Amino acid sequence: MGRLRWWQHLVAAVGVQTPEMRRKRRHRERCAAGSIGEQRTHAMLQPLLGEGWSILPDRRVGRSANVDHVLVGPDGQAFTLDTKLWSGRYRVRLVGGLLAHGDHDRDRQVDTALWETGEVSKALGVPVTPLIVVHNAPVEGAGFHVRGVAVFPADRLLELLRGNVGRPNPREARRLAQLAEARLPQYVK
């Protein structure tokens, strides 16, 4: 963080926030909420470990981005999981083919999930399925697809993952999990 200017100290002392101060506060709040959502998702995924799944949380992609979870199923399928902790006051839905949370346009989240998934796919050399899991907010129709990304409520996470598993292929699953571990380093915040 840079040093505060004299006038920033003054406005902070009297309790006034500049637009920049509000923007930084909102960013910190979003990061904190995101972290809570990721922790909830990680806890939900733990039963899969005994079923042949590999769970790689918080993996770096690109220069400075991260994907919340990379999963490798017992059949060798790979998934990226992007967790959202959104307000329960608004429904997650499609509006004109775009992802929305209430009246808020969230379609950039789909772009981000697709980009992250593309980076993971390049690193692993296999197709990867993008998923967005939503905590708190109700999701229209118990889930839907937008531009190839499944968007669904967190309480359906295990059901959907288990339902997409094909014939077990332990050798391929192990190979792919090791490759993901080597090529997708842990993201350091």
JSON list of N, CA, C and O in Angstrom, two decimals, residues 23-77:
[
{"chain": "A", "resi": 23, "resn": "ARG", "atom": "N", "xyz": [-14.09, 2.10, -2.83]},
{"chain": "A", "resi": 23, "resn": "ARG", "atom": "CA", "xyz": [-13.78, 1.04, -3.79]},
{"chain": "A", "resi": 23, "resn": "ARG", "atom": "C", "xyz": [-12.85, 0.00, -3.18]},
{"chain": "A", "resi": 23, "resn": "ARG", "atom": "O", "xyz": [-13.07, -1.19, -3.28]},
{"chain": "A", "resi": 24, "resn": "LYS", "atom": "N", "xyz": [-11.82, 0.47, -2.47]},
{"chain": "A", "resi": 24, "resn": "LYS", "atom": "CA", "xyz": [-10.88, -0.45, -1.83]},
{"chain": "A", "resi": 24, "resn": "LYS", "atom": "C", "xyz": [-11.56, -1.26, -0.72]},
{"chain": "A", "resi": 24, "resn": "LYS", "atom": "O", "xyz": [-11.30, -2.45, -0.57]},
{"chain": "A", "resi": 25, "resn": "ARG", "atom": "N", "xyz": [-12.45, -0.61, 0.03]},
{"chain": "A", "resi": 25, "resn": "ARG", "atom": "CA", "xyz": [-13.17, -1.32, 1.09]},
{"chain": "A", "resi": 25, "resn": "ARG", "atom": "C", "xyz": [-14.07, -2.40, 0.49]},
{"chain": "A", "resi": 25, "resn": "ARG", "atom": "O", "xyz": [-14.10, -3.54, 0.96]},
{"chain": "A", "resi": 26, "resn": "ARG", "atom": "N", "xyz": [-14.79, -2.07, -0.58]},
{"chain": "A", "resi": 26, "resn": "ARG", "atom": "CA", "xyz": [-15.66, -3.06, -1.23]},
{"chain": "A", "resi": 26, "resn": "ARG", "atom": "C", "xyz": [-14.84, -4.21, -1.79]},
{"chain": "A", "resi": 26, "resn": "ARG", "atom": "O", "xyz": [-15.26, -5.36, -1.72]},
{"chain": "A", "resi": 27, "resn": "HIS", "atom": "N", "xyz": [-13.67, -3.92, -2.35]},
{"chain": "A", "resi": 27, "resn": "HIS", "atom": "CA", "xyz": [-12.79, -4.97, -2.87]},
{"chain": "A", "resi": 27, "resn": "HIS", "atom": "C", "xyz": [-12.36, -5.91, -1.74]},
{"chain": "A", "resi": 27, "resn": "HIS", "atom": "O", "xyz": [-12.39, -7.14, -1.89]},
{"chain": "A", "resi": 28, "resn": "ARG", "atom": "N", "xyz": [-11.96, -5.34, -0.60]},
{"chain": "A", "resi": 28, "resn": "ARG", "atom": "CA", "xyz": [-11.56, -6.17, 0.55]},
{"chain": "A", "resi": 28, "resn": "ARG", "atom": "C", "xyz": [-12.73, -7.04, 1.02]},
{"chain": "A", "resi": 28, "resn": "ARG", "atom": "O", "xyz": [-12.55, -8.21, 1.35]},
{"chain": "A", "resi": 29, "resn": "GLU", "atom": "N", "xyz": [-13.93, -6.47, 1.04]},
{"chain": "A", "resi": 29, "resn": "GLU", "atom": "CA", "xyz": [-15.11, -7.22, 1.48]},
{"chain": "A", "resi": 29, "resn": "GLU", "atom": "C", "xyz": [-15.41, -8.36, 0.51]},
{"chain": "A", "resi": 29, "resn": "GLU", "atom": "O", "xyz": [-15.75, -9.46, 0.93]},
{"chain": "A", "resi": 30, "resn": "ARG", "atom": "N", "xyz": [-15.28, -8.11, -0.81]},
{"chain": "A", "resi": 30, "resn": "ARG", "atom": "CA", "xyz": [-15.53, -9.17, -1.80]},
{"chain": "A", "resi": 30, "resn": "ARG", "atom": "C", "xyz": [-14.50, -10.28, -1.66]},
{"chain": "A", "resi": 30, "resn": "ARG", "atom": "O", "xyz": [-14.84, -11.46, -1.75]},
{"chain": "A", "resi": 31, "resn": "CYS", "atom": "N", "xyz": [-13.24, -9.91, -1.44]},
{"chain": "A", "resi": 31, "resn": "CYS", "atom": "CA", "xyz": [-12.19, -10.92, -1.26]},
{"chain": "A", "resi": 31, "resn": "CYS", "atom": "C", "xyz": [-12.45, -11.77, -0.03]},
{"chain": "A", "resi": 31, "resn": "CYS", "atom": "O", "xyz": [-12.30, -12.99, -0.06]},
{"chain": "A", "resi": 32, "resn": "ALA", "atom": "N", "xyz": [-12.88, -11.14, 1.05]},
{"chain": "A", "resi": 32, "resn": "ALA", "atom": "CA", "xyz": [-13.16, -11.88, 2.29]},
{"chain": "A", "resi": 32, "resn": "ALA", "atom": "C", "xyz": [-14.34, -12.83, 2.07]},
{"chain": "A", "resi": 32, "resn": "ALA", "atom": "O", "xyz": [-14.30, -13.99, 2.49]},
{"chain": "A", "resi": 33, "resn": "ALA", "atom": "N", "xyz": [-15.39, -12.35, 1.41]},
{"chain": "A", "resi": 33, "resn": "ALA", "atom": "CA", "xyz": [-16.55, -13.21, 1.13]},
{"chain": "A", "resi": 33, "resn": "ALA", "atom": "C", "xyz": [-16.15, -14.35, 0.21]},
{"chain": "A", "resi": 33, "resn": "ALA", "atom": "O", "xyz": [-16.56, -15.50, 0.41]},
{"chain": "A", "resi": 34, "resn": "GLY", "atom": "N", "xyz": [-15.33, -14.06, -0.79]},
{"chain": "A", "resi": 34, "resn": "GLY", "atom": "CA", "xyz": [-14.87, -15.10, -1.70]},
{"chain": "A", "resi": 34, "resn": "GLY", "atom": "C", "xyz": [-14.11, -16.18, -0.97]},
{"chain": "A", "resi": 34, "resn": "GLY", "atom": "O", "xyz": [-14.29, -17.39, -1.22]},
{"chain": "A", "resi": 35, "resn": "SER", "atom": "N", "xyz": [-13.29, -15.78, -0.03]},
{"chain": "A", "resi": 35, "resn": "SER", "atom": "CA", "xyz": [-12.51, -16.73, 0.75]},
{"chain": "A", "resi": 35, "resn": "SER", "atom": "C", "xyz": [-13.42, -17.63, 1.58]},
{"chain": "A", "resi": 35, "resn": "SER", "atom": "O", "xyz": [-13.21, -18.85, 1.67]},
{"chain": "A", "resi": 36, "resn": "ILE", "atom": "N", "xyz": [-14.45, -17.06, 2.16]},
{"chain": "A", "resi": 36, "resn": "ILE", "atom": "CA", "xyz": [-15.40, -17.84, 2.95]},
{"chain": "A", "resi": 36, "resn": "ILE", "atom": "C", "xyz": [-16.11, -18.85, 2.06]},
{"chain": "A", "resi": 36, "resn": "ILE", "atom": "O", "xyz": [-16.26, -20.02, 2.41]},
{"chain": "A", "resi": 37, "resn": "GLY", "atom": "N", "xyz": [-16.55, -18.43, 0.88]},
{"chain": "A", "resi": 37, "resn": "GLY", "atom": "CA", "xyz": [-17.20, -19.33, -0.06]},
{"chain": "A", "resi": 37, "resn": "GLY", "atom": "C", "xyz": [-16.29, -20.47, -0.49]},
{"chain": "A", "resi": 37, "resn": "GLY", "atom": "O", "xyz": [-16.70, -21.63, -0.54]},
{"chain": "A", "resi": 38, "resn": "GLU", "atom": "N", "xyz": [-15.03, -20.15, -0.77]},
{"chain": "A", "resi": 38, "resn": "GLU", "atom": "CA", "xyz": [-14.07, -21.19, -1.17]},
{"chain": "A", "resi": 38, "resn": "GLU", "atom": "C", "xyz": [-13.85, -22.19, -0.04]},
{"chain": "A", "resi": 38, "resn": "GLU", "atom": "O", "xyz": [-13.75, -23.40, -0.28]},
{"chain": "A", "resi": 39, "resn": "GLN", "atom": "N", "xyz": [-13.79, -21.71, 1.19]},
{"chain": "A", "resi": 39, "resn": "GLN", "atom": "CA", "xyz": [-13.62, -22.62, 2.33]},
{"chain": "A", "resi": 39, "resn": "GLN", "atom": "C", "xyz": [-14.83, -23.53, 2.49]},
{"chain": "A", "resi": 39, "resn": "GLN", "atom": "O", "xyz": [-14.69, -24.73, 2.76]},
{"chain": "A", "resi": 40, "resn": "ARG", "atom": "N", "xyz": [-16.02, -22.99, 2.29]},
{"chain": "A", "resi": 40, "resn": "ARG", "atom": "CA", "xyz": [-17.24, -23.81, 2.37]},
{"chain": "A", "resi": 40, "resn": "ARG", "atom": "C", "xyz": [-17.22, -24.89, 1.29]},
{"chain": "A", "resi": 40, "resn": "ARG", "atom": "O", "xyz": [-17.54, -26.04, 1.55]},
{"chain": "A", "resi": 41, "resn": "THR", "atom": "N", "xyz": [-16.86, -24.49, 0.09]},
{"chain": "A", "resi": 41, "resn": "THR", "atom": "CA", "xyz": [-16.81, -25.46, -1.01]},
{"chain": "A", "resi": 41, "resn": "THR", "atom": "C", "xyz": [-15.78, -26.54, -0.71]},
{"chain": "A", "resi": 41, "resn": "THR", "atom": "O", "xyz": [-16.04, -27.73, -0.91]},
{"chain": "A", "resi": 42, "resn": "HIS", "atom": "N", "xyz": [-14.62, -26.13, -0.24]},
{"chain": "A", "resi": 42, "resn": "HIS", "atom": "CA", "xyz": [-13.56, -27.10, 0.05]},
{"chain": "A", "resi": 42, "resn": "HIS", "atom": "C", "xyz": [-14.04, -28.12, 1.09]},
{"chain": "A", "resi": 42, "resn": "HIS", "atom": "O", "xyz": [-13.81, -29.33, 0.94]},
{"chain": "A", "resi": 43, "resn": "ALA", "atom": "N", "xyz": [-14.73, -27.66, 2.11]},
{"chain": "A", "resi": 43, "resn": "ALA", "atom": "CA", "xyz": [-15.25, -28.57, 3.13]},
{"chain": "A", "resi": 43, "resn": "ALA", "atom": "C", "xyz": [-16.28, -29.53, 2.52]},
{"chain": "A", "resi": 43, "resn": "ALA", "atom": "O", "xyz": [-16.29, -30.72, 2.86]},
{"chain": "A", "resi": 44, "resn": "MET", "atom": "N", "xyz": [-17.10, -29.03, 1.62]},
{"chain": "A", "resi": 44, "resn": "MET", "atom": "CA", "xyz": [-18.11, -29.88, 0.98]},
{"chain": "A", "resi": 44, "resn": "MET", "atom": "C", "xyz": [-17.47, -30.97, 0.12]},
{"chain": "A", "resi": 44, "resn": "MET", "atom": "O", "xyz": [-18.05, -32.05, -0.04]},
{"chain": "A", "resi": 45, "resn": "LEU", "atom": "N", "xyz": [-16.31, -30.69, -0.45]},
{"chain": "A", "resi": 45, "resn": "LEU", "atom": "CA", "xyz": [-15.65, -31.63, -1.36]},
{"chain": "A", "resi": 45, "resn": "LEU", "atom": "C", "xyz": [-14.96, -32.79, -0.64]},
{"chain": "A", "resi": 45, "resn": "LEU", "atom": "O", "xyz": [-14.64, -33.80, -1.26]},
{"chain": "A", "resi": 46, "resn": "GLN", "atom": "N", "xyz": [-14.73, -32.67, 0.64]},
{"chain": "A", "resi": 46, "resn": "GLN", "atom": "CA", "xyz": [-13.92, -33.66, 1.38]},
{"chain": "A", "resi": 46, "resn": "GLN", "atom": "C", "xyz": [-14.41, -35.11, 1.24]},
{"chain": "A", "resi": 46, "resn": "GLN", "atom": "O", "xyz": [-13.58, -36.01, 1.12]},
{"chain": "A", "resi": 47, "resn": "PRO", "atom": "N", "xyz": [-15.72, -35.40, 1.22]},
{"chain": "A", "resi": 47, "resn": "PRO", "atom": "CA", "xyz": [-16.14, -36.79, 1.04]},
{"chain": "A", "resi": 47, "resn": "PRO", "atom": "C", "xyz": [-15.66, -37.43, -0.27]},
{"chain": "A", "resi": 47, "resn": "PRO", "atom": "O", "xyz": [-15.53, -38.65, -0.35]},
{"chain": "A", "resi": 48, "resn": "LEU", "atom": "N", "xyz": [-15.38, -36.61, -1.27]},
{"chain": "A", "resi": 48, "resn": "LEU", "atom": "CA", "xyz": [-14.94, -37.15, -2.56]},
{"chain": "A", "resi": 48, "resn": "LEU", "atom": "C", "xyz": [-13.54, -37.76, -2.50]},
{"chain": "A", "resi": 48, "resn": "LEU", "atom": "O", "xyz": [-13.19, -38.59, -3.33]},
{"chain": "A", "resi": 49, "resn": "LEU", "atom": "N", "xyz": [-12.75, -37.33, -1.53]},
{"chain": "A", "resi": 49, "resn": "LEU", "atom": "CA", "xyz": [-11.38, -37.85, -1.42]},
{"chain": "A", "resi": 49, "resn": "LEU", "atom": "C", "xyz": [-11.37, -39.37, -1.26]},
{"chain": "A", "resi": 49, "resn": "LEU", "atom": "O", "xyz": [-10.51, -40.05, -1.81]},
{"chain": "A", "resi": 50, "resn": "GLY", "atom": "N", "xyz": [-12.33, -39.90, -0.55]},
{"chain": "A", "resi": 50, "resn": "GLY", "atom": "CA", "xyz": [-12.42, -41.35, -0.36]},
{"chain": "A", "resi": 50, "resn": "GLY", "atom": "C", "xyz": [-13.03, -42.08, -1.54]},
{"chain": "A", "resi": 50, "resn": "GLY", "atom": "O", "xyz": [-13.16, -43.29, -1.52]},
{"chain": "A", "resi": 51, "resn": "GLU", "atom": "N", "xyz": [-13.39, -41.34, -2.57]},
{"chain": "A", "resi": 51, "resn": "GLU", "atom": "CA", "xyz": [-14.03, -41.92, -3.75]},
{"chain": "A", "resi": 51, "resn": "GLU", "atom": "C", "xyz": [-13.15, -41.83, -4.99]},
{"chain": "A", "resi": 51, "resn": "GLU", "atom": "O", "xyz": [-13.65, -41.97, -6.10]},
{"chain": "A", "resi": 52, "resn": "GLY", "atom": "N", "xyz": [-11.87, -41.54, -4.79]},
{"chain": "A", "resi": 52, "resn": "GLY", "atom": "CA", "xyz": [-10.94, -41.50, -5.92]},
{"chain": "A", "resi": 52, "resn": "GLY", "atom": "C", "xyz": [-10.78, -40.16, -6.60]},
{"chain": "A", "resi": 52, "resn": "GLY", "atom": "O", "xyz": [-10.14, -40.06, -7.64]},
{"chain": "A", "resi": 53, "resn": "TRP", "atom": "N", "xyz": [-11.33, -39.11, -6.01]},
{"chain": "A", "resi": 53, "resn": "TRP", "atom": "CA", "xyz": [-11.19, -37.77, -6.57]},
{"chain": "A", "resi": 53, "resn": "TRP", "atom": "C", "xyz": [-9.91, -37.13, -6.07]},
{"chain": "A", "resi": 53, "resn": "TRP", "atom": "O", "xyz": [-9.48, -37.39, -4.94]},
{"chain": "A", "resi": 54, "resn": "SER", "atom": "N", "xyz": [-9.35, -36.25, -6.86]},
{"chain": "A", "resi": 54, "resn": "SER", "atom": "CA", "xyz": [-8.25, -35.39, -6.43]},
{"chain": "A", "resi": 54, "resn": "SER", "atom": "C", "xyz": [-8.78, -33.96, -6.40]},
{"chain": "A", "resi": 54, "resn": "SER", "atom": "O", "xyz": [-9.44, -33.53, -7.35]},
{"chain": "A", "resi": 55, "resn": "ILE", "atom": "N", "xyz": [-8.48, -33.27, -5.33]},
{"chain": "A", "resi": 55, "resn": "ILE", "atom": "CA", "xyz": [-8.96, -31.90, -5.12]},
{"chain": "A", "resi": 55, "resn": "ILE", "atom": "C", "xyz": [-7.75, -31.00, -4.96]},
{"chain": "A", "resi": 55, "resn": "ILE", "atom": "O", "xyz": [-6.97, -31.17, -4.03]},
{"chain": "A", "resi": 56, "resn": "LEU", "atom": "N", "xyz": [-7.58, -30.06, -5.87]},
{"chain": "A", "resi": 56, "resn": "LEU", "atom": "CA", "xyz": [-6.46, -29.13, -5.82]},
{"chain": "A", "resi": 56, "resn": "LEU", "atom": "C", "xyz": [-7.02, -27.72, -5.65]},
{"chain": "A", "resi": 56, "resn": "LEU", "atom": "O", "xyz": [-7.49, -27.11, -6.60]},
{"chain": "A", "resi": 57, "resn": "PRO", "atom": "N", "xyz": [-7.00, -27.20, -4.43]},
{"chain": "A", "resi": 57, "resn": "PRO", "atom": "CA", "xyz": [-7.56, -25.87, -4.19]},
{"chain": "A", "resi": 57, "resn": "PRO", "atom": "C", "xyz": [-6.60, -24.75, -4.59]},
{"chain": "A", "resi": 57, "resn": "PRO", "atom": "O", "xyz": [-5.38, -24.92, -4.54]},
{"chain": "A", "resi": 58, "resn": "ASP", "atom": "N", "xyz": [-7.20, -23.63, -4.99]},
{"chain": "A", "resi": 58, "resn": "ASP", "atom": "CA", "xyz": [-6.48, -22.38, -5.18]},
{"chain": "A", "resi": 58, "resn": "ASP", "atom": "C", "xyz": [-5.23, -22.54, -6.05]},
{"chain": "A", "resi": 58, "resn": "ASP", "atom": "O", "xyz": [-4.11, -22.41, -5.57]},
{"chain": "A", "resi": 59, "resn": "ARG", "atom": "N", "xyz": [-5.42, -22.78, -7.33]},
{"chain": "A", "resi": 59, "resn": "ARG", "atom": "CA", "xyz": [-4.31, -23.00, -8.26]},
{"chain": "A", "resi": 59, "resn": "ARG", "atom": "C", "xyz": [-4.10, -21.78, -9.14]},
{"chain": "A", "resi": 59, "resn": "ARG", "atom": "O", "xyz": [-5.06, -21.16, -9.62]},
{"chain": "A", "resi": 60, "resn": "ARG", "atom": "N", "xyz": [-2.83, -21.45, -9.35]},
{"chain": "A", "resi": 60, "resn": "ARG", "atom": "CA", "xyz": [-2.49, -20.29, -10.17]},
{"chain": "A", "resi": 60, "resn": "ARG", "atom": "C", "xyz": [-2.65, -20.64, -11.65]},
{"chain": "A", "resi": 60, "resn": "ARG", "atom": "O", "xyz": [-2.24, -21.69, -12.10]},
{"chain": "A", "resi": 61, "resn": "VAL", "atom": "N", "xyz": [-3.24, -19.71, -12.38]},
{"chain": "A", "resi": 61, "resn": "VAL", "atom": "CA", "xyz": [-3.34, -19.79, -13.82]},
{"chain": "A", "resi": 61, "resn": "VAL", "atom": "C", "xyz": [-2.94, -18.44, -14.39]},
{"chain": "A", "resi": 61, "resn": "VAL", "atom": "O", "xyz": [-3.20, -17.41, -13.78]},
{"chain": "A", "resi": 62, "resn": "GLY", "atom": "N", "xyz": [-2.30, -18.44, -15.52]},
{"chain": "A", "resi": 62, "resn": "GLY", "atom": "CA", "xyz": [-1.82, -17.18, -16.08]},
{"chain": "A", "resi": 62, "resn": "GLY", "atom": "C", "xyz": [-0.77, -16.58, -15.17]},
{"chain": "A", "resi": 62, "resn": "GLY", "atom": "O", "xyz": [-0.12, -17.26, -14.38]},
{"chain": "A", "resi": 63, "resn": "ARG", "atom": "N", "xyz": [-0.60, -15.27, -15.28]},
{"chain": "A", "resi": 63, "resn": "ARG", "atom": "CA", "xyz": [0.43, -14.59, -14.48]},
{"chain": "A", "resi": 63, "resn": "ARG", "atom": "C", "xyz": [0.02, -14.34, -13.05]},
{"chain": "A", "resi": 63, "resn": "ARG", "atom": "O", "xyz": [0.83, -14.46, -12.14]},
{"chain": "A", "resi": 64, "resn": "SER", "atom": "N", "xyz": [-1.24, -13.97, -12.84]},
{"chain": "A", "resi": 64, "resn": "SER", "atom": "CA", "xyz": [-1.61, -13.59, -11.48]},
{"chain": "A", "resi": 64, "resn": "SER", "atom": "C", "xyz": [-3.02, -14.01, -11.08]},
{"chain": "A", "resi": 64, "resn": "SER", "atom": "O", "xyz": [-3.52, -13.58, -10.06]},
{"chain": "A", "resi": 65, "resn": "ALA", "atom": "N", "xyz": [-3.66, -14.84, -11.89]},
{"chain": "A", "resi": 65, "resn": "ALA", "atom": "CA", "xyz": [-5.03, -15.27, -11.58]},
{"chain": "A", "resi": 65, "resn": "ALA", "atom": "C", "xyz": [-5.01, -16.61, -10.87]},
{"chain": "A", "resi": 65, "resn": "ALA", "atom": "O", "xyz": [-3.99, -17.29, -10.82]},
{"chain": "A", "resi": 66, "resn": "ASN", "atom": "N", "xyz": [-6.15, -16.95, -10.30]},
{"chain": "A", "resi": 66, "resn": "ASN", "atom": "CA", "xyz": [-6.26, -18.26, -9.67]},
{"chain": "A", "resi": 66, "resn": "ASN", "atom": "C", "xyz": [-7.61, -18.88, -9.95]},
{"chain": "A", "resi": 66, "resn": "ASN", "atom": "O", "xyz": [-8.59, -18.18, -10.18]},
{"chain": "A", "resi": 67, "resn": "VAL", "atom": "N", "xyz": [-7.64, -20.19, -9.93]},
{"chain": "A", "resi": 67, "resn": "VAL", "atom": "CA", "xyz": [-8.89, -20.94, -10.03]},
{"chain": "A", "resi": 67, "resn": "VAL", "atom": "C", "xyz": [-9.13, -21.52, -8.64]},
{"chain": "A", "resi": 67, "resn": "VAL", "atom": "O", "xyz": [-8.21, -22.02, -7.99]},
{"chain": "A", "resi": 68, "resn": "ASP", "atom": "N", "xyz": [-10.37, -21.43, -8.17]},
{"chain": "A", "resi": 68, "resn": "ASP", "atom": "CA", "xyz": [-10.68, -21.83, -6.80]},
{"chain": "A", "resi": 68, "resn": "ASP", "atom": "C", "xyz": [-10.35, -23.30, -6.54]},
{"chain": "A", "resi": 68, "resn": "ASP", "atom": "O", "xyz": [-9.74, -23.63, -5.53]},
{"chain": "A", "resi": 69, "resn": "HIS", "atom": "N", "xyz": [-10.79, -24.18, -7.43]},
{"chain": "A", "resi": 69, "resn": "HIS", "atom": "CA", "xyz": [-10.51, -25.61, -7.28]},
{"chain": "A", "resi": 69, "resn": "HIS", "atom": "C", "xyz": [-10.34, -26.24, -8.66]},
{"chain": "A", "resi": 69, "resn": "HIS", "atom": "O", "xyz": [-11.09, -25.93, -9.58]},
{"chain": "A", "resi": 70, "resn": "VAL", "atom": "N", "xyz": [-9.37, -27.13, -8.76]},
{"chain": "A", "resi": 70, "resn": "VAL", "atom": "CA", "xyz": [-9.25, -28.03, -9.90]},
{"chain": "A", "resi": 70, "resn": "VAL", "atom": "C", "xyz": [-9.54, -29.42, -9.35]},
{"chain": "A", "resi": 70, "resn": "VAL", "atom": "O", "xyz": [-8.97, -29.82, -8.34]},
{"chain": "A", "resi": 71, "resn": "LEU", "atom": "N", "xyz": [-10.45, -30.12, -10.00]},
{"chain": "A", "resi": 71, "resn": "LEU", "atom": "CA", "xyz": [-10.84, -31.45, -9.57]},
{"chain": "A", "resi": 71, "resn": "LEU", "atom": "C", "xyz": [-10.53, -32.46, -10.66]},
{"chain": "A", "resi": 71, "resn": "LEU", "atom": "O", "xyz": [-10.71, -32.17, -11.84]},
{"chain": "A", "resi": 72, "resn": "VAL", "atom": "N", "xyz": [-10.06, -33.62, -10.25]},
{"chain": "A", "resi": 72, "resn": "VAL", "atom": "CA", "xyz": [-9.87, -34.74, -11.18]},
{"chain": "A", "resi": 72, "resn": "VAL", "atom": "C", "xyz": [-10.69, -35.89, -10.63]},
{"chain": "A", "resi": 72, "resn": "VAL", "atom": "O", "xyz": [-10.49, -36.32, -9.48]},
{"chain": "A", "resi": 73, "resn": "GLY", "atom": "N", "xyz": [-11.63, -36.37, -11.45]},
{"chain": "A", "resi": 73, "resn": "GLY", "atom": "CA", "xyz": [-12.50, -37.46, -11.02]},
{"chain": "A", "resi": 73, "resn": "GLY", "atom": "C", "xyz": [-11.83, -38.80, -11.15]},
{"chain": "A", "resi": 73, "resn": "GLY", "atom": "O", "xyz": [-10.78, -38.94, -11.80]},
{"chain": "A", "resi": 74, "resn": "PRO", "atom": "N", "xyz": [-12.41, -39.83, -10.57]},
{"chain": "A", "resi": 74, "resn": "PRO", "atom": "CA", "xyz": [-11.84, -41.18, -10.61]},
{"chain": "A", "resi": 74, "resn": "PRO", "atom": "C", "xyz": [-11.79, -41.77, -12.02]},
{"chain": "A", "resi": 74, "resn": "PRO", "atom": "O", "xyz": [-11.09, -42.74, -12.27]},
{"chain": "A", "resi": 75, "resn": "ASP", "atom": "N", "xyz": [-12.49, -41.14, -12.95]},
{"chain": "A", "resi": 75, "resn": "ASP", "atom": "CA", "xyz": [-12.46, -41.58, -14.35]},
{"chain": "A", "resi": 75, "resn": "ASP", "atom": "C", "xyz": [-11.47, -40.78, -15.19]},
{"chain": "A", "resi": 75, "resn": "ASP", "atom": "O", "xyz": [-11.33, -41.01, -16.38]},
{"chain": "A", "resi": 76, "resn": "GLY", "atom": "N", "xyz": [-10.78, -39.83, -14.57]},
{"chain": "A", "resi": 76, "resn": "GLY", "atom": "CA", "xyz": [-9.80, -39.01, -15.29]},
{"chain": "A", "resi": 76, "resn": "GLY", "atom": "C", "xyz": [-10.38, -37.74, -15.88]},
{"chain": "A", "resi": 76, "resn": "GLY", "atom": "O", "xyz": [-9.67, -37.03, -16.59]},
{"chain": "A", "resi": 77, "resn": "GLN", "atom": "N", "xyz": [-11.63, -37.42, -15.60]},
{"chain": "A", "resi": 77, "resn": "GLN", "atom": "CA", "xyz": [-12.19, -36.15, -16.06]},
{"chain": "A", "resi": 77, "resn": "GLN", "atom": "C", "xyz": [-11.67, -35.03, -15.18]},
{"chain": "A", "resi": 77, "resn": "GLN", "atom": "O", "xyz": [-11.48, -35.22, -13.98]}
]
